[in-house]
Amino acid sequence: MATPYWTRPEPPYHVAIFTITPSGIDPEGYAEMNKRMVKLAEAQPGYLGRESAVLPNGSDLVVIYYADAESIRTWKRNSEHVVAQRLGRQKWLARYRVEVARVERAYEFAAGPSANAAPDAEGQTCGSASPGQD
Amino acid sequence: MATPYWTRPEPPYHVAIFTITPSGIDPEGYAEMNKRMVKLAEAQPGYLGRESAVLPNGSDLVVIYYADAESIRTWKRNSEHVVAQRLGRQKWLARYRVEVARVERAYEFAAGPSANAAPDAEGQTCGSASPGQD
């Protein structure tokens, strides 16, 4: 289920960034596991959205947003997710790095009257967890 | 210049996440500006690395890492960058969202003896800015 990036709330919220290099072993199994993990991630309370793309070097870049750090911890410890992580290390994955970060500021822009949000010629600061800074 | 994701340091550090929907106007100019902005981003002190990919919906996802929030602020205010941002809003971009986040934790895994980092069957916590939490 797609959650458009412009519907994310004002900061603060959290993000988990996955950079994943598949091993090339059992790509069908890896794809199936990924589909299942996407459903798990979406079902986790606090889920705010997700972007996923294949990098030019063949690695996967997955960015998943949650309302708070506790949602990410709970999701990481989900029993089915833990099994998938173990299987991933055993066969599907050559290398990965997961980064958990707190979103402190966000800027948005939408052009023209056909866009869903109000246009703002200067780019709008839609939230800041560090008042007084930009 | 590629900076492999597994060479990033232990947290804390910062990341700027760009989700960008091009307008479709002047794609050559947009691509040229992007190339120039990548060079600027890399030249900015504190630069730690960058991943960039096209999302399935045609938007661009760009993740740029910096040692600290101040590096991102300085880069955002770079005069050439400011001009590019203005031109982007005027013609190249239909919509975007920029999120600035503080990376608090990172987990790494590398399989087998051929990988550059030590293997760790459980996935290694390579840094945490919140001791006692995972």
CSV table of C-alpha atoms in Angstrom, one decimal:
chain,number,residue,atom,x,y,z
A,1,MET,CA,0.0,0.0,0.0
A,2,ALA,CA,1.6,3.2,-1.1
A,3,THR,CA,1.8,6.1,1.4
A,4,PRO,CA,2.8,9.2,-0.6
A,5,TYR,CA,5.9,10.9,0.9
A,6,TRP,CA,4.1,14.3,1.1
A,7,THR,CA,1.6,12.9,3.6
A,8,ARG,CA,4.3,12.3,6.3
A,9,PRO,CA,3.7,14.4,9.5
A,10,GLU,CA,5.8,17.1,10.9
A,11,PRO,CA,9.0,16.1,12.7
A,12,PRO,CA,10.0,14.6,15.0
A,13,TYR,CA,9.5,11.1,13.8
A,14,HIS,CA,11.9,8.2,13.1
A,15,VAL,CA,13.3,6.5,10.0
A,16,ALA,CA,15.1,3.2,9.4
A,17,ILE,CA,17.4,3.2,6.4
A,18,PHE,CA,18.4,-0.2,5.0
A,19,THR,CA,21.2,-0.6,2.5
A,20,ILE,CA,21.3,-4.2,1.5
A,21,THR,CA,23.5,-6.2,-0.9
A,22,PRO,CA,21.8,-9.5,-1.8
A,23,SER,CA,24.1,-12.6,-2.1
A,24,GLY,CA,22.4,-13.7,-5.3
A,25,ILE,CA,21.5,-17.0,-3.6
A,26,ASP,CA,17.8,-18.0,-4.0
A,27,PRO,CA,16.5,-14.7,-5.4
A,28,GLU,CA,12.9,-16.0,-5.5
A,29,GLY,CA,13.0,-16.8,-1.8
A,30,TYR,CA,14.6,-13.4,-1.1
A,31,ALA,CA,11.8,-11.6,-3.0
A,32,GLU,CA,9.1,-13.5,-1.3
A,33,MET,CA,10.6,-12.8,2.2
A,34,ASN,CA,10.8,-9.1,1.2
A,35,LYS,CA,7.1,-9.0,0.3
A,36,ARG,CA,6.2,-10.5,3.6
A,37,MET,CA,8.5,-8.1,5.5
A,38,VAL,CA,6.9,-5.2,3.7
A,39,LYS,CA,3.5,-6.3,5.0
A,40,LEU,CA,4.8,-6.8,8.5
A,41,ALA,CA,6.4,-3.3,8.4
A,42,GLU,CA,3.1,-1.7,7.3
A,43,ALA,CA,1.2,-3.6,10.0
A,44,GLN,CA,3.4,-2.3,12.7
A,45,PRO,CA,1.8,0.5,14.8
A,46,GLY,CA,3.5,3.8,14.1
A,47,TYR,CA,4.2,3.0,10.5
A,48,LEU,CA,4.3,6.2,8.4
A,49,GLY,CA,5.4,5.2,5.0
A,50,ARG,CA,8.2,3.5,3.0
A,51,GLU,CA,10.3,4.1,-0.1
A,52,SER,CA,12.3,1.3,-1.8
A,53,ALA,CA,14.6,1.3,-4.8
A,54,VAL,CA,17.4,-0.7,-6.4
A,55,LEU,CA,20.7,1.2,-6.4
A,56,PRO,CA,22.8,1.4,-9.6
A,57,ASN,CA,25.2,-1.1,-8.0
A,58,GLY,CA,22.5,-3.6,-7.5
A,59,SER,CA,22.0,-3.1,-3.8
A,60,ASP,CA,18.6,-2.3,-2.3
A,61,LEU,CA,17.9,0.9,-0.6
A,62,VAL,CA,14.8,0.8,1.7
A,63,VAL,CA,13.7,3.7,3.8
A,64,ILE,CA,10.9,3.1,6.3
A,65,TYR,CA,9.3,5.7,8.5
A,66,TYR,CA,7.8,5.3,11.9
A,67,ALA,CA,6.3,7.7,14.4
A,68,ASP,CA,8.9,6.9,17.1
A,69,ALA,CA,11.9,4.8,18.0
A,70,GLU,CA,9.9,2.4,20.0
A,71,SER,CA,7.9,1.3,17.0
A,72,ILE,CA,11.2,0.4,15.2
A,73,ARG,CA,12.4,-1.5,18.2
A,74,THR,CA,9.2,-3.5,18.4
A,75,TRP,CA,9.2,-4.2,14.7
A,76,LYS,CA,12.8,-5.4,14.8
A,77,ARG,CA,11.9,-7.8,17.6
A,78,ASN,CA,8.8,-9.2,15.8
A,79,SER,CA,9.3,-13.0,15.9
A,80,GLU,CA,8.7,-13.5,12.2
A,81,HIS,CA,11.0,-10.6,11.4
A,82,VAL,CA,13.7,-12.1,13.6
A,83,VAL,CA,13.5,-15.4,11.7
A,84,ALA,CA,13.7,-13.5,8.4
A,85,GLN,CA,16.8,-11.6,9.6
A,86,ARG,CA,18.5,-14.9,10.5
A,87,LEU,CA,17.6,-16.5,7.2
A,88,GLY,CA,18.8,-13.4,5.4
A,89,ARG,CA,22.2,-13.6,7.1
A,90,GLN,CA,22.4,-17.4,6.4
A,91,LYS,CA,21.7,-17.2,2.7
A,92,TRP,CA,20.1,-14.2,1.0
A,93,LEU,CA,22.3,-11.3,2.1
A,94,ALA,CA,26.0,-10.6,1.4
A,95,ARG,CA,26.1,-7.5,3.4
A,96,TYR,CA,23.8,-4.9,4.9
A,97,ARG,CA,23.7,-1.8,7.1
A,98,VAL,CA,20.7,-0.6,9.0
A,99,GLU,CA,20.6,3.0,10.3
A,100,VAL,CA,18.0,4.2,12.7
A,101,ALA,CA,17.6,8.0,12.7
A,102,ARG,CA,15.5,10.7,14.3
A,103,VAL,CA,14.0,13.1,11.7
A,104,GLU,CA,14.6,16.6,13.2
A,105,ARG,CA,13.5,18.8,10.3
A,106,ALA,CA,11.6,18.6,7.0
A,107,TYR,CA,11.2,20.9,4.1
A,108,GLU,CA,8.5,20.5,1.5
A,109,PHE,CA,7.7,22.0,-1.9
A,110,ALA,CA,4.8,21.4,-4.3
A,111,ALA,CA,4.5,23.3,-7.6
A,112,GLY,CA,1.4,24.8,-9.1
A,113,PRO,CA,-2.3,24.6,-8.4
A,114,SER,CA,-2.7,21.0,-9.5
A,115,ALA,CA,-0.6,19.7,-6.7
A,116,ASN,CA,-2.2,18.4,-3.5
A,117,ALA,CA,-0.5,20.7,-1.1
A,118,ALA,CA,-0.4,24.5,-1.1
A,119,PRO,CA,2.4,25.8,-3.3
A,120,ASP,CA,5.2,27.7,-1.6
A,121,ALA,CA,7.7,29.4,-3.8
A,122,GLU,CA,10.4,29.4,-1.1
A,123,GLY,CA,10.0,25.8,0.0
A,124,GLN,CA,8.2,25.3,3.3
A,125,THR,CA,9.7,24.3,6.5
A,126,CYS,CA,7.0,22.0,7.7
A,127,GLY,CA,8.4,21.1,11.1
A,128,SER,CA,11.4,21.3,13.3
A,129,ALA,CA,12.5,19.6,16.4
A,130,SER,CA,15.2,22.1,16.9
A,131,PRO,CA,13.6,25.5,17.1
A,132,GLY,CA,15.8,28.3,16.1
A,133,GLN,CA,17.9,26.2,13.8
A,134,ASP,CA,17.4,25.5,10.1
B,1,MET,CA,33.0,9.2,-6.4
B,2,ALA,CA,31.5,6.2,-4.6
B,3,THR,CA,31.8,5.9,-0.9
B,4,PRO,CA,30.7,2.3,0.1
B,5,TYR,CA,28.0,2.3,2.6
B,6,TRP,CA,29.9,0.0,4.9
B,7,THR,CA,32.6,2.6,5.4
B,8,ARG,CA,30.4,5.0,7.2
B,9,PRO,CA,31.5,5.7,10.8
B,10,GLU,CA,29.8,4.8,14.0
B,11,PRO,CA,26.8,7.0,15.0
B,12,PRO,CA,26.0,9.6,15.7
B,13,TYR,CA,26.1,11.4,12.4
B,14,HIS,CA,23.4,13.0,10.2
B,15,VAL,CA,21.6,12.2,7.0
B,16,ALA,CA,19.5,14.3,4.5
B,17,ILE,CA,16.8,12.3,2.7
B,18,PHE,CA,15.5,13.8,-0.5
B,19,THR,CA,12.4,12.5,-2.2
B,20,ILE,CA,12.0,14.4,-5.4
B,21,THR,CA,9.3,14.3,-8.1
B,22,PRO,CA,10.7,16.0,-11.3
B,23,SER,CA,8.3,18.1,-13.3
B,24,GLY,CA,9.4,16.6,-16.6
B,25,ILE,CA,10.4,20.1,-17.8
B,26,ASP,CA,13.9,20.3,-19.3
B,27,PRO,CA,15.2,16.9,-18.1
B,28,GLU,CA,18.6,17.6,-19.6
B,29,GLY,CA,19.0,20.7,-17.5
B,30,TYR,CA,17.7,18.9,-14.4
B,31,ALA,CA,20.3,16.1,-14.9
B,32,GLU,CA,23.1,18.6,-15.4
B,33,MET,CA,22.1,20.4,-12.2
B,34,ASN,CA,22.0,17.1,-10.4
B,35,LYS,CA,25.5,16.2,-11.4
B,36,ARG,CA,26.8,19.6,-10.3
B,37,MET,CA,24.9,19.3,-7.0
B,38,VAL,CA,26.5,15.9,-6.4
B,39,LYS,CA,29.9,17.4,-6.8
B,40,LEU,CA,29.0,20.2,-4.4
B,41,ALA,CA,27.7,17.8,-1.8
B,42,GLU,CA,30.8,15.7,-2.0
B,43,ALA,CA,33.1,18.8,-1.6
B,44,GLN,CA,31.2,19.9,1.5
B,45,PRO,CA,33.3,19.2,4.6
B,46,GLY,CA,31.7,16.5,6.7
B,47,TYR,CA,30.5,14.5,3.7
B,48,LEU,CA,30.3,10.8,4.5
B,49,GLY,CA,28.6,9.3,1.5
B,50,ARG,CA,25.6,9.2,-0.7
B,51,GLU,CA,23.0,6.7,-2.2
B,52,SER,CA,20.7,7.7,-5.0
B,53,ALA,CA,18.1,5.7,-6.9
B,54,VAL,CA,15.0,6.2,-9.0
B,55,LEU,CA,11.8,5.0,-7.2
B,56,PRO,CA,9.3,2.8,-9.1
B,57,ASN,CA,7.0,5.8,-9.4
B,58,GLY,CA,9.6,7.8,-11.2
B,59,SER,CA,10.6,10.0,-8.2
B,60,ASP,CA,14.2,10.3,-7.1
B,61,LEU,CA,15.4,9.1,-3.7
B,62,VAL,CA,18.7,10.6,-2.6
B,63,VAL,CA,20.2,9.9,0.8
B,64,ILE,CA,23.3,12.0,1.7
B,65,TYR,CA,25.3,11.5,4.9
B,66,TYR,CA,27.2,14.1,6.8
B,67,ALA,CA,29.2,14.1,10.0
B,68,ASP,CA,27.0,16.6,11.7
B,69,ALA,CA,23.9,18.9,11.3
B,70,GLU,CA,26.1,22.0,10.8
B,71,SER,CA,27.6,20.5,7.6
B,72,ILE,CA,24.1,20.0,6.2
B,73,ARG,CA,23.1,23.6,7.1
B,74,THR,CA,26.3,25.0,5.5
B,75,TRP,CA,25.7,23.0,2.3
B,76,LYS,CA,22.0,24.1,2.2
B,77,ARG,CA,23.2,27.7,2.3
B,78,ASN,CA,26.0,27.3,-0.4
B,79,SER,CA,25.3,30.1,-2.9
B,80,GLU,CA,25.4,27.8,-5.9
B,81,HIS,CA,23.1,25.4,-4.1
B,82,VAL,CA,20.6,28.1,-3.3
B,83,VAL,CA,20.4,29.1,-7.0
B,84,ALA,CA,19.9,25.5,-7.9
B,85,GLN,CA,17.1,25.1,-5.3
B,86,ARG,CA,15.3,28.2,-6.7
B,87,LEU,CA,15.6,27.0,-10.4
B,88,GLY,CA,14.4,23.6,-9.3
B,89,ARG,CA,11.3,25.1,-7.8
B,90,GLN,CA,10.8,27.3,-10.9
B,91,LYS,CA,11.0,24.5,-13.5
B,92,TRP,CA,12.5,21.2,-12.8
B,93,LEU,CA,10.6,20.0,-9.7
B,94,ALA,CA,6.9,19.2,-9.3
B,95,ARG,CA,7.3,18.3,-5.6
B,96,TYR,CA,9.9,17.4,-3.0
B,97,ARG,CA,10.4,16.7,0.6
B,98,VAL,CA,13.8,17.0,2.4
B,99,GLU,CA,14.2,15.3,5.8
B,100,VAL,CA,17.2,16.0,8.0
B,101,ALA,CA,17.8,13.2,10.6
B,102,ARG,CA,20.3,12.3,13.2
B,103,VAL,CA,21.5,8.7,12.9
B,104,GLU,CA,21.3,7.3,16.4
B,105,ARG,CA,22.1,3.6,15.9
B,106,ALA,CA,23.5,1.4,13.1
B,107,TYR,CA,23.7,-2.4,12.6
B,108,GLU,CA,26.0,-4.1,10.1
B,109,PHE,CA,26.4,-7.5,8.7
B,110,ALA,CA,28.9,-8.9,6.2
B,111,ALA,CA,28.9,-12.6,5.2
B,112,GLY,CA,31.8,-14.8,4.7
B,113,PRO,CA,35.6,-14.4,4.7
B,114,SER,CA,35.6,-12.6,1.4
B,115,ALA,CA,33.8,-9.6,2.8
B,116,ASN,CA,35.7,-6.5,3.9
B,117,ALA,CA,34.4,-6.5,7.5
B,118,ALA,CA,34.5,-9.2,10.1
B,119,PRO,CA,31.5,-11.6,9.7
B,120,ASP,CA,29.0,-11.6,12.6
B,121,ALA,CA,26.3,-14.1,12.6
B,122,GLU,CA,24.0,-12.0,14.8
B,123,GLY,CA,24.4,-8.7,13.0
B,124,GLN,CA,26.7,-6.3,14.7
B,125,THR,CA,25.6,-3.1,16.5
B,126,CYS,CA,28.4,-0.9,15.3
B,127,GLY,CA,27.4,2.2,17.3
B,128,SER,CA,24.7,3.7,19.4
B,129,ALA,CA,24.0,7.2,20.5
B,130,SER,CA,21.5,5.8,23.0
B,131,PRO,CA,23.4,3.4,25.2
B,132,GLY,CA,21.3,0.7,26.8
B,133,GLN,CA,18.7,0.7,24.0
B,134,ASP,CA,18.5,-1.3,20.8
